Coordinates of C-alpha atoms in Angstrom, one line a residue:
M265 CA 74.9 95.2 95.1
R266 CA 75.0 93.8 91.6
Q267 CA 77.6 91.6 89.8
L268 CA 79.5 92.9 86.8
K269 CA 78.4 91.7 83.4
A270 CA 80.8 89.8 81.1
K271 CA 82.0 92.7 79.1
D272 CA 82.4 95.0 82.1
A273 CA 84.4 92.3 84.0
W274 CA 86.6 91.9 81.0
F275 CA 87.9 95.5 81.4
V276 CA 88.8 94.7 85.0
Y277 CA 90.8 91.6 84.1
V278 CA 92.7 93.1 81.2
D279 CA 93.7 96.2 83.2
T280 CA 97.5 95.9 83.4
P281 CA 100.5 98.3 83.4
R282 CA 100.7 97.8 79.6
S283 CA 97.1 98.6 79.0
R284 CA 95.3 100.6 81.6
Q285 CA 91.5 100.4 80.9
A286 CA 90.4 104.0 81.6
Y287 CA 88.8 106.9 79.7
M288 CA 90.4 110.3 80.2
S289 CA 88.9 113.6 79.0
A290 CA 90.9 116.8 79.5
Y291 CA 89.2 120.2 79.3
V292 CA 91.0 123.5 78.9
L293 CA 89.0 126.2 80.6
V294 CA 89.3 130.0 80.7
P295 CA 87.6 132.6 82.9
D296 CA 84.3 134.0 81.9
A297 CA 84.3 137.8 81.4
A298 CA 82.0 138.2 84.4
A299 CA 84.3 136.2 86.7
G300 CA 87.5 137.7 85.4
R301 CA 89.7 135.1 87.1
L302 CA 90.2 131.4 87.5
P303 CA 88.5 129.8 90.5
D304 CA 90.3 128.7 93.6
R305 CA 90.4 125.2 94.9
G306 CA 87.5 125.7 97.3
E307 CA 85.2 126.9 94.5
I308 CA 86.2 124.0 92.3
T309 CA 85.6 121.5 95.1
R310 CA 82.1 122.9 95.9
W311 CA 81.2 122.8 92.2
F312 CA 81.9 119.0 91.9
E313 CA 80.5 118.2 95.3
E314 CA 77.2 119.5 94.2
R315 CA 77.2 117.6 90.9
A316 CA 79.0 114.3 91.5
V317 CA 75.9 112.5 92.7
L318 CA 75.0 110.2 89.9
P319 CA 74.7 106.6 91.0
V320 CA 77.4 105.4 88.6
L321 CA 79.9 107.7 90.4
R322 CA 79.0 106.4 93.8
Q323 CA 79.5 102.7 93.1
R324 CA 82.8 101.1 94.1
L325 CA 84.2 97.8 92.8
V326 CA 84.4 94.9 95.2
R327 CA 86.5 92.0 93.9
V328 CA 86.1 88.4 95.1
P329 CA 89.2 87.0 96.7
L330 CA 91.5 85.3 94.1
D331 CA 88.9 86.5 91.5
L332 CA 87.0 83.3 92.0
D333 CA 84.0 85.0 90.5
H334 CA 83.2 88.3 88.8
P335 CA 83.4 91.5 91.0
Y336 CA 80.4 93.4 92.3
W337 CA 79.3 97.0 92.2
V338 CA 78.4 98.3 95.7
D339 CA 77.2 101.7 96.6
D340 CA 80.1 103.2 98.6
P341 CA 79.0 103.8 102.2
D342 CA 81.8 106.3 102.7
Y343 CA 81.4 108.2 99.4
D344 CA 83.3 111.4 99.6
V345 CA 83.9 113.6 96.5
G346 CA 87.0 115.0 98.0
R347 CA 88.8 111.7 97.8
H348 CA 88.4 111.8 94.0
L349 CA 89.8 115.4 93.5
H350 CA 93.5 115.9 92.9
F351 CA 94.9 119.4 92.6
H352 CA 98.2 120.1 90.9
G353 CA 100.2 123.3 90.8
E354 CA 101.1 125.7 88.0
R355 CA 102.6 124.1 84.8
G356 CA 103.3 124.8 81.2
W357 CA 101.4 123.3 78.3
D358 CA 104.0 120.7 77.4
E359 CA 104.5 119.7 81.1
S360 CA 100.7 119.4 81.5
R361 CA 100.4 117.0 78.6
T362 CA 103.2 114.9 80.0
M363 CA 101.4 114.8 83.3
V364 CA 98.1 113.7 81.7
A365 CA 100.0 110.9 79.9
D366 CA 101.5 109.8 83.2
I367 CA 98.2 109.8 84.9
S368 CA 96.8 107.5 82.2
T369 CA 99.4 104.9 83.2
E370 CA 98.6 104.8 86.9
P371 CA 96.3 102.2 88.4
M372 CA 93.0 103.4 89.9
D373 CA 92.2 103.0 93.6
E374 CA 89.7 100.2 94.0
R375 CA 88.9 101.2 97.5
I376 CA 86.7 104.0 96.2
P377 CA 84.5 104.4 93.1
L378 CA 86.6 104.2 89.9
W379 CA 86.9 107.8 88.9
E380 CA 89.3 110.6 89.4
M381 CA 89.3 114.4 88.7
H382 CA 92.7 116.1 88.3
V383 CA 92.9 119.9 88.3
I384 CA 95.9 121.9 87.2
D385 CA 95.4 125.3 88.7
R386 CA 97.2 127.4 86.0
V387 CA 98.5 126.2 82.6
H388 CA 100.6 128.6 80.5
G389 CA 101.3 128.4 76.8
V390 CA 98.1 126.7 75.7
P391 CA 97.9 127.1 71.9
D392 CA 95.3 129.6 70.7
T393 CA 94.5 130.6 74.2
E394 CA 95.3 134.0 75.8
G395 CA 96.6 134.1 79.4
P396 CA 96.7 131.2 81.9
A397 CA 94.0 128.5 81.6
M398 CA 92.8 125.8 83.9
L399 CA 93.1 122.1 82.9
V400 CA 90.5 119.6 84.4
V401 CA 91.1 115.9 83.6
M402 CA 88.3 113.4 84.2
K403 CA 89.4 109.7 84.4
M404 CA 86.9 106.9 84.6
H405 CA 87.5 103.2 84.5
H406 CA 86.2 101.4 81.4
A407 CA 84.3 98.9 83.5
M408 CA 82.0 101.5 84.8
I409 CA 81.1 103.3 81.6
D410 CA 81.6 103.5 77.8
G411 CA 82.0 106.5 75.5
V412 CA 78.3 107.1 75.1
G413 CA 77.6 106.8 78.8
S414 CA 80.5 109.1 79.6
S415 CA 78.7 111.9 77.8
A416 CA 75.8 111.9 80.3
V417 CA 78.3 112.1 83.2
T418 CA 80.1 115.0 81.5
T419 CA 76.9 116.9 81.0
T420 CA 76.0 116.5 84.7
L421 CA 79.5 117.3 86.1
F422 CA 80.3 120.2 83.8
G423 CA 76.9 121.9 83.5
D424 CA 75.6 125.0 85.3
A425 CA 72.3 123.3 86.3
L426 CA 72.4 121.2 89.5
P427 CA 71.2 117.6 89.1
S428 CA 67.6 117.3 90.1
D429 CA 66.9 113.6 89.4
V430 CA 69.8 111.2 90.0
G431 CA 67.8 107.9 90.1
G432 CA 66.2 107.8 93.5
P433 CA 67.5 108.1 97.1
T434 CA 71.1 107.4 97.9
R435 CA 71.6 103.9 99.3
R436 CA 74.1 103.0 101.9
D437 CA 75.1 99.4 101.0
R438 CA 77.0 97.2 103.3
V439 CA 80.3 96.2 101.7
P440 CA 80.5 92.4 101.9
G441 CA 83.5 90.8 103.6
S442 CA 86.0 88.4 101.9
A443 CA 84.5 85.3 103.6
E444 CA 81.0 86.2 102.4
L445 CA 82.3 86.8 98.8
V446 CA 84.1 83.4 98.8
V447 CA 81.0 81.6 100.0
R448 CA 79.0 83.3 97.3
A449 CA 81.5 82.3 94.7
L450 CA 81.7 78.6 95.9
A451 CA 77.9 78.4 95.9
R452 CA 77.9 79.6 92.3
V453 CA 80.4 77.0 91.2
P454 CA 77.8 74.6 89.8
R455 CA 76.1 77.4 87.9
T456 CA 79.5 78.7 86.7
V457 CA 80.4 75.3 85.4
V458 CA 77.1 75.0 83.5
D459 CA 77.5 78.5 82.1
T460 CA 81.1 77.9 81.0
V461 CA 80.2 74.7 79.2
A462 CA 77.3 76.4 77.5
A463 CA 79.4 79.4 76.6
V464 CA 82.1 77.2 75.0
R465 CA 79.5 75.3 73.0
R466 CA 77.8 78.6 72.0
A467 CA 81.2 80.1 70.9
R468 CA 81.9 77.0 68.8
A469 CA 78.5 77.2 67.2
N470 CA 78.9 81.0 66.6
W471 CA 82.2 80.6 64.9
S472 CA 80.9 77.7 62.8
A473 CA 78.0 79.9 61.8
L474 CA 80.4 82.7 61.0
E475 CA 82.4 80.5 58.7
V476 CA 79.3 79.5 56.8
S477 CA 78.1 83.1 56.7
R478 CA 81.4 84.4 55.4
A479 CA 81.7 81.6 52.8
N480 CA 78.4 82.8 51.3
A481 CA 78.7 86.5 52.3
T482 CA 76.8 89.1 50.3
Y483 CA 77.9 91.8 52.7
P484 CA 81.4 93.5 52.9
L485 CA 84.1 91.7 54.9
P486 CA 86.7 93.5 57.0
P487 CA 90.4 93.6 55.9
Q488 CA 91.5 89.9 56.0
G489 CA 95.2 90.5 56.7
L490 CA 97.1 93.0 58.8
T491 CA 99.5 95.3 57.1
A492 CA 102.4 95.0 59.5
T493 CA 104.2 98.1 60.7
P494 CA 106.7 99.0 63.5
L495 CA 103.8 100.7 65.3
D496 CA 101.8 97.5 66.0
G497 CA 103.4 96.4 69.3
P498 CA 104.0 94.8 71.7
V499 CA 102.9 97.8 73.8
G500 CA 104.9 98.9 76.9
P501 CA 103.8 100.8 80.0
R502 CA 104.9 104.3 79.0
R503 CA 102.7 106.9 77.2
V504 CA 103.1 110.1 75.3
L505 CA 100.3 112.5 74.5
E506 CA 99.9 115.0 71.6
A507 CA 96.8 117.1 70.9
E508 CA 95.7 118.8 67.7
H509 CA 92.6 121.0 67.2
F510 CA 90.8 122.1 64.1
S511 CA 88.0 124.5 63.5
L512 CA 84.7 122.6 63.6
P513 CA 82.9 124.9 61.2
E514 CA 85.8 124.4 58.7
V515 CA 85.6 120.6 59.2
Q516 CA 81.9 120.8 58.5
E517 CA 82.6 122.8 55.4
V518 CA 84.9 120.1 54.2
K519 CA 82.3 117.5 54.9
A520 CA 79.7 119.4 52.9
R521 CA 82.0 119.9 50.0
I522 CA 82.8 116.2 49.7
G523 CA 79.3 115.2 50.4
G524 CA 78.0 111.9 51.7
V525 CA 80.6 111.6 54.5
T526 CA 80.6 112.2 58.3
V527 CA 83.0 114.1 60.5
N528 CA 84.3 110.8 61.9
D529 CA 84.9 109.6 58.3
L530 CA 87.1 112.7 57.8
M531 CA 89.1 112.1 61.0
L532 CA 89.7 108.5 60.0
T533 CA 90.9 109.7 56.7
V534 CA 93.2 112.2 58.3
V535 CA 94.6 109.5 60.7
G536 CA 95.3 107.2 57.8
G537 CA 97.1 109.8 55.8
A538 CA 99.3 110.9 58.7
M539 CA 100.2 107.3 59.6
H540 CA 101.1 106.4 56.1
A541 CA 103.2 109.6 55.7
Y542 CA 105.0 109.0 59.1
L543 CA 105.9 105.4 58.2
V544 CA 107.3 106.5 54.8
E545 CA 109.4 109.2 56.5
Q546 CA 110.6 106.6 59.0
G547 CA 111.8 104.3 56.2
H548 CA 109.0 101.8 56.7
P549 CA 106.5 102.3 53.8
P550 CA 103.4 100.1 54.4
S551 CA 103.1 97.1 52.0
G552 CA 99.3 97.5 51.9
S553 CA 96.4 99.6 53.2
L554 CA 96.3 100.4 57.0
S555 CA 93.3 99.8 59.1
A556 CA 91.7 101.1 62.3
S557 CA 89.6 99.8 65.1
A558 CA 86.6 102.0 65.9
P559 CA 83.7 101.6 68.3
M560 CA 80.1 101.2 67.2
S561 CA 77.4 101.6 69.7
I562 CA 74.7 98.9 69.9
R563 CA 72.4 100.7 72.2
A564 CA 69.8 101.1 69.5
T565 CA 69.6 97.3 69.1
G566 CA 68.9 96.6 72.7
A567 CA 71.8 94.2 73.0
G568 CA 73.7 94.2 76.3
A569 CA 71.1 96.4 78.0
D570 CA 72.3 95.5 81.5
S571 CA 75.9 96.2 80.7
N572 CA 77.8 99.4 81.2
N573 CA 79.7 98.8 77.9
R574 CA 77.4 98.5 74.9
F575 CA 79.5 98.6 71.8
V576 CA 81.3 96.4 69.3
M577 CA 84.5 97.2 67.4
M578 CA 84.6 97.9 63.7
I579 CA 87.7 97.2 61.7
V580 CA 87.8 100.0 59.1
D581 CA 90.1 99.9 56.1
L582 CA 91.6 103.4 56.0
R583 CA 92.3 102.9 52.2
T584 CA 95.8 104.4 52.5
D585 CA 96.4 102.9 49.1
I586 CA 94.4 105.8 47.6
A587 CA 96.6 108.9 47.2
D588 CA 93.8 111.4 46.5
P589 CA 92.4 112.6 49.9
V590 CA 88.9 113.2 48.7
A591 CA 88.6 109.8 47.0
R592 CA 90.1 108.2 50.1
A593 CA 87.6 109.9 52.4
R594 CA 84.7 108.5 50.3
A595 CA 86.3 105.1 50.3
V596 CA 86.7 105.2 54.1
H597 CA 83.0 106.2 54.4
D598 CA 82.1 103.1 52.3
A599 CA 84.3 101.0 54.5
V600 CA 82.5 102.3 57.6
I601 CA 79.1 101.6 56.1
G602 CA 80.3 98.1 55.2
E603 CA 81.4 97.4 58.7
R604 CA 78.0 98.6 60.1
T605 CA 76.3 96.4 57.6
R606 CA 78.5 93.4 58.6
L607 CA 78.0 93.8 62.3
G608 CA 74.2 93.8 61.7
V609 CA 74.4 90.3 60.4
P610 CA 73.4 87.9 63.2
A611 CA 76.4 85.5 62.7
E612 CA 78.9 88.5 62.8
A613 CA 77.2 90.2 65.8
A614 CA 77.2 86.9 67.8
V615 CA 81.0 86.7 67.6
A616 CA 81.7 90.4 68.0
Y617 CA 79.8 91.0 71.3
V618 CA 81.2 89.5 74.5
E619 CA 78.4 87.5 76.2
Y620 CA 80.4 85.4 78.6
M621 CA 83.7 85.9 80.5
F622 CA 85.5 83.3 82.5
P623 CA 86.1 84.2 86.2
G624 CA 89.2 86.2 86.8
W625 CA 91.3 83.4 88.1
V626 CA 90.9 81.4 84.9
F627 CA 91.6 84.6 82.8
R628 CA 94.8 85.2 84.8
A629 CA 95.9 81.6 84.5
V630 CA 95.5 81.6 80.8
R631 CA 97.5 84.9 80.6
R632 CA 100.3 83.5 82.7
I633 CA 100.5 80.5 80.5
R634 CA 100.7 82.7 77.5
T635 CA 103.4 84.8 79.1
W636 CA 105.4 81.8 80.1
R637 CA 105.2 80.5 76.6
G638 CA 106.2 84.0 75.3
T639 CA 103.0 84.3 73.2
D640 CA 101.1 87.0 75.2
A641 CA 103.2 90.1 74.3
G642 CA 103.4 89.1 70.7
V643 CA 99.6 89.0 70.0
R644 CA 98.8 91.3 67.1
R645 CA 95.3 92.7 66.6
P646 CA 93.9 92.9 63.0
F647 CA 94.3 96.7 63.0
N648 CA 97.1 99.3 63.1
T649 CA 95.5 101.9 65.3
F650 CA 92.5 102.8 67.4
V651 CA 90.2 105.8 66.7
S652 CA 87.5 106.6 69.1
S653 CA 84.8 109.3 69.0
V654 CA 82.2 110.6 71.4
P655 CA 78.8 111.7 70.1
R656 CA 78.7 115.5 70.0
D657 CA 75.8 116.0 72.4
I658 CA 77.8 118.1 75.0
A659 CA 76.8 121.7 74.2
E660 CA 79.1 123.3 76.8
V661 CA 81.6 122.4 79.5
R662 CA 81.9 124.8 82.5
V663 CA 83.4 124.8 86.0
A664 CA 82.9 127.6 88.5
G665 CA 82.9 130.6 86.3
T666 CA 85.1 129.1 83.5
T667 CA 84.2 127.8 80.1
C668 CA 86.0 125.1 78.1
V669 CA 87.6 126.3 74.9
H670 CA 88.9 123.0 73.7
S671 CA 89.4 119.5 74.9
F672 CA 91.3 116.3 74.3
G673 CA 91.1 112.7 75.4
I674 CA 93.2 109.6 75.9
G675 CA 92.1 106.0 75.9
P676 CA 93.7 102.5 76.4
L677 CA 96.1 101.0 74.0
D678 CA 95.4 97.4 73.4
G679 CA 97.6 95.6 70.8
T680 CA 98.5 98.8 69.0
G681 CA 101.1 101.4 69.7
V682 CA 99.1 104.4 68.6
G683 CA 95.5 105.4 69.6
H684 CA 93.4 108.5 68.7
A685 CA 90.4 110.2 70.3
V686 CA 88.1 112.6 68.5
G687 CA 85.8 115.0 70.3
A688 CA 84.2 118.4 69.9
I689 CA 83.4 121.2 72.3
G690 CA 82.0 124.4 71.0
E691 CA 83.6 125.3 67.7
R692 CA 86.8 123.3 68.1
L693 CA 87.3 119.7 67.1
G694 CA 90.1 117.8 68.9
L695 CA 92.1 114.9 67.4
N696 CA 94.7 113.7 69.9
T697 CA 97.3 110.9 69.9
A698 CA 98.2 108.6 72.8
A699 CA 101.1 106.4 72.0
D700 CA 103.9 104.2 73.4
P701 CA 107.0 106.3 72.9
E702 CA 109.1 103.2 72.2
L703 CA 106.9 102.5 69.1
L704 CA 105.9 106.0 68.0
T705 CA 109.4 107.5 68.5
D706 CA 108.7 111.0 67.2
S707 CA 105.2 111.9 68.5
R708 CA 105.7 115.6 67.7
R709 CA 106.4 114.9 64.0
Y710 CA 103.4 112.6 63.9
S711 CA 101.2 115.3 65.3
E712 CA 102.5 117.7 62.7
L713 CA 101.6 115.1 60.0
L714 CA 98.1 114.9 61.4
R715 CA 97.7 118.6 60.8
Q716 CA 99.3 118.3 57.4
S717 CA 97.0 115.4 56.5
Y718 CA 94.0 117.5 57.4
A719 CA 95.2 120.5 55.4
E720 CA 95.7 118.2 52.3
L721 CA 92.1 116.9 52.7
R722 CA 90.7 120.4 53.2
D723 CA 92.5 121.9 50.2
A724 CA 91.7 118.9 48.0
A725 CA 88.0 119.2 48.9
R726 CA 88.0 122.9 48.1
Q727 CA 89.8 122.4 44.8
S728 CA 87.5 119.5 43.7
V729 CA 84.4 121.7 44.2
D730 CA 85.9 124.9 42.8
S731 CA 87.2 123.2 39.7

């Protein structure tokens, strides 16, 4: 049994109907030529029973009564893969995407480890796919894993090879009772008080150091003011999902033609172009450049080594004030490099990474006070959208004689009405949109504008080289 670290606990406390804190990855799979058919539910169940053995998948969350202290991870003594598998009948492509969006809004069952697998047996009408396909959706709570960590889980669950080393023998922990957890929490009160006082002092010192550092900064600073748009929030509980896919070889061609940029830079550029075009069409032209929040892994630095979530958030200027797509892509690349440089400065890093979190009851009390005052829902983050990406180290995704032909994901919305996820499987790169339909009122049109924005960038890159 081990207690959650500060950043992991934060994802538990902020999980609300307006902002469910879960990763979701959806995979469209088609039969291999040798199989010639989609697998039945028994074959799918056996596939995951043989692979869902990683320790992180076997640990359930145990919360302290009244959230007097941070929760604990406990190896589930009654672990059963079957409790995590959910099968759904035949559906069309549009209906399937709606179902995935609905799943993203549902709370997870804390009585079992915080992951779910949803399988739609037959999906018809998937773009660029012949015949019926199978859709497999993996949902994992943010407290148990971050984007980089999820890649290792995906490789194990969706690989032909059976796991051989899963971290030692399976333990059968005893789940502590409420009384024991309360006693533990009360015994830790003196330590909690000391830690809280130290954390407050450290935070004040960090912010003071940040002010000094920024006053004399020789490194790039993030956008200092939010360009307000109708998409910024407050966010409600409903979600809508759209998925676009591009040829990865073609995207890499565009990358090579522009030079000195990454695939993620290109996707940030595409998102900025589409958002700007959408707002103009809706009669709300932005008064300035839009910005995006994007994760940056800190695993290489060694920070947060005992946490499940080891990243900080960049605030990237999307440079939507630049009309030329190629010039904008290069400017976005510079903005990303600037953010990476900034977050390498000790004073900036100390503020960016969560090192301490108040116990849940304090967190909830503060939130209730803010709600009572009417200040909670109106909080605006210093960015207009969220763009996540997962490192492309997943060579292939397979399930019981089927192979993934493309994928899409969906993540939490926190303070912004539109989020994006970028990921690649095989030779397809997915760029999907998750949004609050009350804020992004025409998600289909926005999805079309993403494709249009990409085409403009591709064509401009080709013309700039050819000319």
